[in-house]
mmCIF file of C-alpha atoms in Angstrom:
data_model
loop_
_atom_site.group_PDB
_atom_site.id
_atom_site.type_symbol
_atom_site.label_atom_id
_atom_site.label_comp_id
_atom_site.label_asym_id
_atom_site.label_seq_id
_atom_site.Cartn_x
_atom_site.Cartn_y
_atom_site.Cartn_z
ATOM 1 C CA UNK A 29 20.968 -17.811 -11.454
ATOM 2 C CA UNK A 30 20.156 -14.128 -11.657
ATOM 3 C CA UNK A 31 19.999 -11.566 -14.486
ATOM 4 C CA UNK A 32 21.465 -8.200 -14.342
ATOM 5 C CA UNK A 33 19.785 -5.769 -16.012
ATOM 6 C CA UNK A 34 22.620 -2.814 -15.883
ATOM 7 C CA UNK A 35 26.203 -3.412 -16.159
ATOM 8 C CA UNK A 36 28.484 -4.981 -13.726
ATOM 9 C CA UNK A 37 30.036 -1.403 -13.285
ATOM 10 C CA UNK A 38 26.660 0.540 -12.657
ATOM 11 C CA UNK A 39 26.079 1.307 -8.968
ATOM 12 C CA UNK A 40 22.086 1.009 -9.876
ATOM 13 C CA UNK A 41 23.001 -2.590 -11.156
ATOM 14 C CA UNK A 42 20.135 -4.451 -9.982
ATOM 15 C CA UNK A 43 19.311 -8.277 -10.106
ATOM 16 C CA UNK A 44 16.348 -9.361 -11.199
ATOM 17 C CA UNK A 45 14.926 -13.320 -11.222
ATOM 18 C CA UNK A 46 14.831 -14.781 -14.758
ATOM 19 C CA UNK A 47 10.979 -16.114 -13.288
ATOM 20 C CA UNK A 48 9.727 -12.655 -14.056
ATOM 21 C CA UNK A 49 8.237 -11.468 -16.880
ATOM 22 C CA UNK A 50 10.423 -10.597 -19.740
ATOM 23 C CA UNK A 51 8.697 -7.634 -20.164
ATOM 24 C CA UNK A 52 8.241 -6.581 -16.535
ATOM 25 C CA UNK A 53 12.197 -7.364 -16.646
ATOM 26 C CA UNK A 54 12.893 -4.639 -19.422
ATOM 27 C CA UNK A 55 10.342 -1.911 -17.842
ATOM 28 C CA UNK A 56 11.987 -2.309 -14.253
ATOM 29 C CA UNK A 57 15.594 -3.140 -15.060
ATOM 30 C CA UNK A 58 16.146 -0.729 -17.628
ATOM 31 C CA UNK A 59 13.367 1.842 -16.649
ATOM 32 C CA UNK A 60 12.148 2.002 -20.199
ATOM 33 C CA UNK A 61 9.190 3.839 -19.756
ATOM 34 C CA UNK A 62 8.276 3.977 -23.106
ATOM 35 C CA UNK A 63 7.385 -0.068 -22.968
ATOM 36 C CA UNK A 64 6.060 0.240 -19.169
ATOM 37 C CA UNK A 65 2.194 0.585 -21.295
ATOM 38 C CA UNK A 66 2.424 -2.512 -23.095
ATOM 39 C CA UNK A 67 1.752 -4.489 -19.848
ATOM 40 C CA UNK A 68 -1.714 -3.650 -19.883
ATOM 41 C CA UNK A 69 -1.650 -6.083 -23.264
ATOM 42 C CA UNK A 70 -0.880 -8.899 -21.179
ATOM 43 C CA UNK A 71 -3.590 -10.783 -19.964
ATOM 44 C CA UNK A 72 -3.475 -10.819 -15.990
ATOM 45 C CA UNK A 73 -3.184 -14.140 -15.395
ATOM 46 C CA UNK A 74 0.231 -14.249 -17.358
ATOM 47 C CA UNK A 75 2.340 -11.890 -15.206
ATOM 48 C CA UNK A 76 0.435 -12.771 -12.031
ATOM 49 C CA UNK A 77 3.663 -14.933 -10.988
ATOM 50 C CA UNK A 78 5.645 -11.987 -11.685
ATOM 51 C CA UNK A 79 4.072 -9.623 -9.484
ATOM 52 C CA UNK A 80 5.599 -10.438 -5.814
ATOM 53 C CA UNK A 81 9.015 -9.957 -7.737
ATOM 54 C CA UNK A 82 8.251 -6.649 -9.544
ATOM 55 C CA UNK A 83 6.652 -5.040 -6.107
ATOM 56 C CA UNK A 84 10.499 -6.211 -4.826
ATOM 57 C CA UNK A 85 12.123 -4.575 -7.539
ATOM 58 C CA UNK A 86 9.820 -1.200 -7.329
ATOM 59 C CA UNK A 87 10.980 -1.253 -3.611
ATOM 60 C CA UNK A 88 14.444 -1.133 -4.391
ATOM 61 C CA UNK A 89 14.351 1.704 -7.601
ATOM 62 C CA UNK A 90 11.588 3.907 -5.193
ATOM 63 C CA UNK A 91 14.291 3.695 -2.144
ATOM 64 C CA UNK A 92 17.204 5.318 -4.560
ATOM 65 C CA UNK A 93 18.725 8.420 -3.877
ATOM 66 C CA UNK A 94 17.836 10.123 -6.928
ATOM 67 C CA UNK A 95 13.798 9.107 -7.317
ATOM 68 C CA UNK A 96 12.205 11.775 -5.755
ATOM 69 C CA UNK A 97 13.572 13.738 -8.525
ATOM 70 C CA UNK A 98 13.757 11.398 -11.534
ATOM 71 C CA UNK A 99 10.536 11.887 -13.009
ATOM 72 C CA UNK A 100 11.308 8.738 -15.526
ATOM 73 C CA UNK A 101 11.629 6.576 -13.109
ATOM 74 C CA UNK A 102 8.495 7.796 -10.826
ATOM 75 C CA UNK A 103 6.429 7.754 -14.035
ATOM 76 C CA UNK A 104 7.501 3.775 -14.941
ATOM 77 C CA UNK A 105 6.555 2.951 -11.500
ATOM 78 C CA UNK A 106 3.559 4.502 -11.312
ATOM 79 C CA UNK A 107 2.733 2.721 -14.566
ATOM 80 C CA UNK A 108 3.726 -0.345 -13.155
ATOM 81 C CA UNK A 109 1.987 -0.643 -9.770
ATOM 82 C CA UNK A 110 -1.205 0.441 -11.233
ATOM 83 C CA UNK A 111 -0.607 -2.588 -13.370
ATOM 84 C CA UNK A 112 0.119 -4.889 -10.383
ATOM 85 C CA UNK A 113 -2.543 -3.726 -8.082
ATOM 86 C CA UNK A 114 -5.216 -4.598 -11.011
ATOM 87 C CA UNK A 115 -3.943 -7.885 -11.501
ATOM 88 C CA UNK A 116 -4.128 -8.345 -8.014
ATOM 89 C CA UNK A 117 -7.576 -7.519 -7.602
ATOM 90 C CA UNK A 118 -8.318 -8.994 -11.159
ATOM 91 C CA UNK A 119 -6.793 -12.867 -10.336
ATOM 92 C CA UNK A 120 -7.712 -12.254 -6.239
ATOM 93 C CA UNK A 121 -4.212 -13.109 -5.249
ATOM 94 C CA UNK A 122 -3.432 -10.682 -2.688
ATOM 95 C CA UNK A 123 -2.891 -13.135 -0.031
ATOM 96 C CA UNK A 124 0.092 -14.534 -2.288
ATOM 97 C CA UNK A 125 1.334 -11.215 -2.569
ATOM 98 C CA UNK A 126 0.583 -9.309 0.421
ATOM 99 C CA UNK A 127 4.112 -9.600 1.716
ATOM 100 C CA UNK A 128 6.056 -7.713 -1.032
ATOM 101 C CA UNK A 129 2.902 -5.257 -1.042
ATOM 102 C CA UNK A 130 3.088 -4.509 2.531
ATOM 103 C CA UNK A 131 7.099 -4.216 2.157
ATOM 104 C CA UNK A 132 6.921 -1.618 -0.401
ATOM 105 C CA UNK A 133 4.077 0.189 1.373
ATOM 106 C CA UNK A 134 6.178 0.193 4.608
ATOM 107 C CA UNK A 135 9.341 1.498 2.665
ATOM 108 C CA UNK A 136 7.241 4.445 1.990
ATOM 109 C CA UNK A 137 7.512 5.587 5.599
ATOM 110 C CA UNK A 138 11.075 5.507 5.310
ATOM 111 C CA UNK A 139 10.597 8.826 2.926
ATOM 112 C CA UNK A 140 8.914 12.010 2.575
ATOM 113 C CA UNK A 141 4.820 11.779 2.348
ATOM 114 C CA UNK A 142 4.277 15.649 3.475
ATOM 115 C CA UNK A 143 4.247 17.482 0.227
ATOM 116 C CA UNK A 144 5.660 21.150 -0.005
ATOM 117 C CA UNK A 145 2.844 22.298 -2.012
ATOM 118 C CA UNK A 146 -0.925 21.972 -1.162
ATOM 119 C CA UNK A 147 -2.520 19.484 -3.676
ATOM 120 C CA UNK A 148 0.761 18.052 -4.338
ATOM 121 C CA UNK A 149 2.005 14.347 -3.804
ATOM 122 C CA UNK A 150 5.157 13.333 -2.930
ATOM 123 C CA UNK A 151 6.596 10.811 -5.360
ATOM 124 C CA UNK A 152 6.138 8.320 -2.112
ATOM 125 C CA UNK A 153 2.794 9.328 -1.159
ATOM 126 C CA UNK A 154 1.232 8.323 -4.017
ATOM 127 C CA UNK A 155 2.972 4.654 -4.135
ATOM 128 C CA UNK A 156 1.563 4.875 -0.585
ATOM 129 C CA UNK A 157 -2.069 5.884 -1.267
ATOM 130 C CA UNK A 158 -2.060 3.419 -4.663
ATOM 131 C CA UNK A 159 -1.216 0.633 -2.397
ATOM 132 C CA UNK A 160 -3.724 1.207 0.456
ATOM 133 C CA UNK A 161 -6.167 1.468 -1.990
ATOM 134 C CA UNK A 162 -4.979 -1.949 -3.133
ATOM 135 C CA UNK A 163 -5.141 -3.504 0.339
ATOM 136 C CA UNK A 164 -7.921 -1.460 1.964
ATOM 137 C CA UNK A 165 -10.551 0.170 -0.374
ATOM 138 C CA UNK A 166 -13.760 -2.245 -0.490
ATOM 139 C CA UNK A 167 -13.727 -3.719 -4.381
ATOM 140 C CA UNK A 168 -16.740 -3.457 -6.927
ATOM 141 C CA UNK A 169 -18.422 -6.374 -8.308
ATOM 142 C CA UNK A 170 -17.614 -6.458 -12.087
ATOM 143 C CA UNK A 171 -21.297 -8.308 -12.148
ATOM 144 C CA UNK A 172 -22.831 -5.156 -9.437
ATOM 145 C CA UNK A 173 -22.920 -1.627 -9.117
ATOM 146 C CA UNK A 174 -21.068 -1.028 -5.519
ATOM 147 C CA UNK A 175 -25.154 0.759 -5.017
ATOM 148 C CA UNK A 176 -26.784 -2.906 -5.658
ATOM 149 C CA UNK A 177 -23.954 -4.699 -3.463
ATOM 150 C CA UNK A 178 -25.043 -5.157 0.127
ATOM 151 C CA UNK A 179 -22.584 -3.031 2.576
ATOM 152 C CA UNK A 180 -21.574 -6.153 4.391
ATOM 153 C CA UNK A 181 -20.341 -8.058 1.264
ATOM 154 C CA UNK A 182 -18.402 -5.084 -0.064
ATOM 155 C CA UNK A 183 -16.795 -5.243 2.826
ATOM 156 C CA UNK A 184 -15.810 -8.790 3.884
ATOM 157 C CA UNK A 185 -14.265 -9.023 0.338
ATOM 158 C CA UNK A 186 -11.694 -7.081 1.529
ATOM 159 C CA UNK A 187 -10.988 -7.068 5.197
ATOM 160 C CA UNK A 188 -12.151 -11.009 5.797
ATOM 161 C CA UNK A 189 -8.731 -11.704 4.611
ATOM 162 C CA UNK A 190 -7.075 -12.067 7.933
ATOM 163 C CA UNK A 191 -3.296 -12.540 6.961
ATOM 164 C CA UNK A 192 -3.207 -9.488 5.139
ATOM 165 C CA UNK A 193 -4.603 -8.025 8.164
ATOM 166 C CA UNK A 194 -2.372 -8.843 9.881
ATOM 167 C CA UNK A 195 0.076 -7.577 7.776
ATOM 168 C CA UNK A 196 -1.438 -4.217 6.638
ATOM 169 C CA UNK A 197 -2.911 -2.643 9.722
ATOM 170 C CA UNK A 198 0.373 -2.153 11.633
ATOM 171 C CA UNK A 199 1.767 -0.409 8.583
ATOM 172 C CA UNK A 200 -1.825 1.377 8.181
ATOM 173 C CA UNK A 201 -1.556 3.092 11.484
ATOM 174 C CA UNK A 202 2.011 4.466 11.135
ATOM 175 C CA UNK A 203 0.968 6.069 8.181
ATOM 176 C CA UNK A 204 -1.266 7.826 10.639
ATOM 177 C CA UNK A 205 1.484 9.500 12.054
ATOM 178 C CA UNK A 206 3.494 9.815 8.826
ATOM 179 C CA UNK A 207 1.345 11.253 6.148
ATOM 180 C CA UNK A 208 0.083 13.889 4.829
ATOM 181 C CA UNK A 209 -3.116 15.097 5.534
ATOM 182 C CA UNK A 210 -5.261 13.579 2.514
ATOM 183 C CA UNK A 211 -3.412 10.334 3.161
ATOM 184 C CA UNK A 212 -4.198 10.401 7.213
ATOM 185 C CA UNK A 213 -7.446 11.433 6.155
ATOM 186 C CA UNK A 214 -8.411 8.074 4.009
ATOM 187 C CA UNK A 215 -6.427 6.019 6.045
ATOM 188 C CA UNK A 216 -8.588 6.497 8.867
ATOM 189 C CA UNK A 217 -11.635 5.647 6.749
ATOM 190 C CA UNK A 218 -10.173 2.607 5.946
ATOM 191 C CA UNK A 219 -9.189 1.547 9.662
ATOM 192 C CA UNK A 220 -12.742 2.378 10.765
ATOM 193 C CA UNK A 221 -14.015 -0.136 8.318
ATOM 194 C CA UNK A 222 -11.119 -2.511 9.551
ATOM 195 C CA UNK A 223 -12.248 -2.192 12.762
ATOM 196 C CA UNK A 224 -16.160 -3.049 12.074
ATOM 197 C CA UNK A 225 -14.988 -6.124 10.058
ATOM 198 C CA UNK A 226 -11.644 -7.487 12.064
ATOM 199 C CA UNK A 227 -11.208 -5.342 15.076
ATOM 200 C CA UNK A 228 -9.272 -7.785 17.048
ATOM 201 C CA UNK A 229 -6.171 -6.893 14.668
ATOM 202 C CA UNK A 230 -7.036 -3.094 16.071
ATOM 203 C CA UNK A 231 -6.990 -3.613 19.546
ATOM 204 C CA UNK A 232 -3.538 -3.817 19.693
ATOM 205 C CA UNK A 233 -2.887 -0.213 18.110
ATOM 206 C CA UNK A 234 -5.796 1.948 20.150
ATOM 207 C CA UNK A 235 -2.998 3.672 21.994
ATOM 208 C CA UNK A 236 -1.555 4.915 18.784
ATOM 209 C CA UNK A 237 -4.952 5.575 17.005
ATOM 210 C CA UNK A 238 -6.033 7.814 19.929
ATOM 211 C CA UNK A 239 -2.726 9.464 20.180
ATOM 212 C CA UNK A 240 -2.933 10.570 16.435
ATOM 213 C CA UNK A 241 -7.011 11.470 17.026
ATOM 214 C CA UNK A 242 -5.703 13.748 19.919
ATOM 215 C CA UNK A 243 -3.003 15.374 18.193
ATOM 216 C CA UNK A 244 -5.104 16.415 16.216
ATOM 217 C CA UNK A 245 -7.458 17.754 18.857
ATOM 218 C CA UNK A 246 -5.376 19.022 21.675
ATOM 219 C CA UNK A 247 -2.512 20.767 22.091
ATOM 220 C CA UNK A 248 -0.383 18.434 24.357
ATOM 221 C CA UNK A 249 -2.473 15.508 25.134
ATOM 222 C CA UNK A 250 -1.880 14.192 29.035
ATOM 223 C CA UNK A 251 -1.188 10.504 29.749
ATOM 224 C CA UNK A 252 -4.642 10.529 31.822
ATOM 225 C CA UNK A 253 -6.289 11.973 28.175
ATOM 226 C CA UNK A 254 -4.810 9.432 26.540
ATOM 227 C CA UNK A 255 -5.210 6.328 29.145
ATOM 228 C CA UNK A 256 -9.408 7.536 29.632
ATOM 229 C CA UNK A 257 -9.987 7.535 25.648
ATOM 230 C CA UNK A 258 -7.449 3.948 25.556
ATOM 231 C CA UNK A 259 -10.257 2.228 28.166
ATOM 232 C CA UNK A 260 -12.826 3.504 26.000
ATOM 233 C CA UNK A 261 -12.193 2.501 22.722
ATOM 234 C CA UNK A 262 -10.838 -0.833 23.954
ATOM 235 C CA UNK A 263 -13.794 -1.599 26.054
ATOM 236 C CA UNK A 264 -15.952 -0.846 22.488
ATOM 237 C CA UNK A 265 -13.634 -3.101 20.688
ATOM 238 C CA UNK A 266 -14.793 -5.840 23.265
ATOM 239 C CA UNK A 267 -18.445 -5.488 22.132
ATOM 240 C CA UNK A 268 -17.155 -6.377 18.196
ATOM 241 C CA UNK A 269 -14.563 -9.303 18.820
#
């Protein structure tokens, strides 16, 4: 059975599991904002079988007509993914939810990431940037300072987990293409780090790495610019796999 959270007449009417939280229920399926704070009260390990169905329910109120202008409902999902991506990283279950984290991340593409003012997000670029964060920034021990953690185990914590990998970096390199400048910009940090730590899962996308590198470069990049600097950074992935 399934629980609707808005009437049967609403065209927002949206299902929602009765598996997740009660109060991740109320905060997405009525968009009560002014409860969406009381789910940093519950203890991680109580919604973390929630999450894979909130991230699916964020996915559908972000891809509504009306959310790039409905500041309620940007701020209750804001509130809500930062929740989510700190249980994540709090009970270590991205693997588990990696799928419905990648899905929303993708569905991000779908809209606009350039914003219209400089040092402005997009209501979609910063779901975007949250997310990659989630998935791609290198995690601090709560027992060590990031300065006391060797560079090697700050980063195999995060990009030794192959089927998120696999997963992620596909998405990760459209956003290459897609974003806006700040979010190209970090993105690329994170894919070089990918590609110290798993660069197998790159070697598949040099063509479109190097096409976005030379965009930025040159004017109208020829197929021999762009075949030369493909040998090259595949023959350097060799050395790594």
């Amino acid at each position: 059975p399934w629980i609707a959270e808005h009437g049967p007449g609403s065209t927002e009417s949206q299902m929602i599991q009765p598996t997740m939280h009660q109060l991740f229920r109320l905060v997405l399926g009525q968009k009560d904002l002014s409860r969406a704070g009381d789910l940093f009260s519950l203890d991680d390990a109580e919604i973390e079988d929630s999450l894979t169905e909130a991230l699916e329910q964020i996915k559908v109120i972000s891809s509504s007509l009306d959310y790039q202008t409905n500041n309620n409902d940007q701020a209750v999902v804001e509130i809500c993914i930062t929740r989510i991506t700190t249980a994540i990283r709090e009970t270590e279950s991205i693997e588990k939810h990696a799928r419905a984290l990648v899905g929303l991340w993708d569905s991000c593409l779908e809209h606009n990431l350039r914003p219209a003012r400089k040092d402005e997000d997009t209501p979609h670029a910063k779901i975007a940037s949250d997310i990659m964060s989630c998935i791609l920034q290198p995690p601090c021990d709560p027992n060590n300072s990031k300065d006391k953690m060797p560079f090697g185990a700050q980063l195999y914590c995060n990009y030794n987990r192959t089927p998120v990998m696999v997963l992620a970096v596909p998405i990760a390199v459209k956003f290459l293409h897609r974003g806006s400048k700040e979010l190209c910009r970090n993105m690329s940090n994170y894919l070089s780090l990918a590609a110290i730590a798993k660069a197998d899962l790159l070697a598949d996308h040099t063509e479109g790495i190097i096409r976005s590198i030379l965009q930025g470069l040159l004017p109208k990049p020829t197929s021999l610019d762009l075949q030369c600097a493909t040998n090259w950074v595949e023959e350097t992935l060799e050395e790594f796999c």
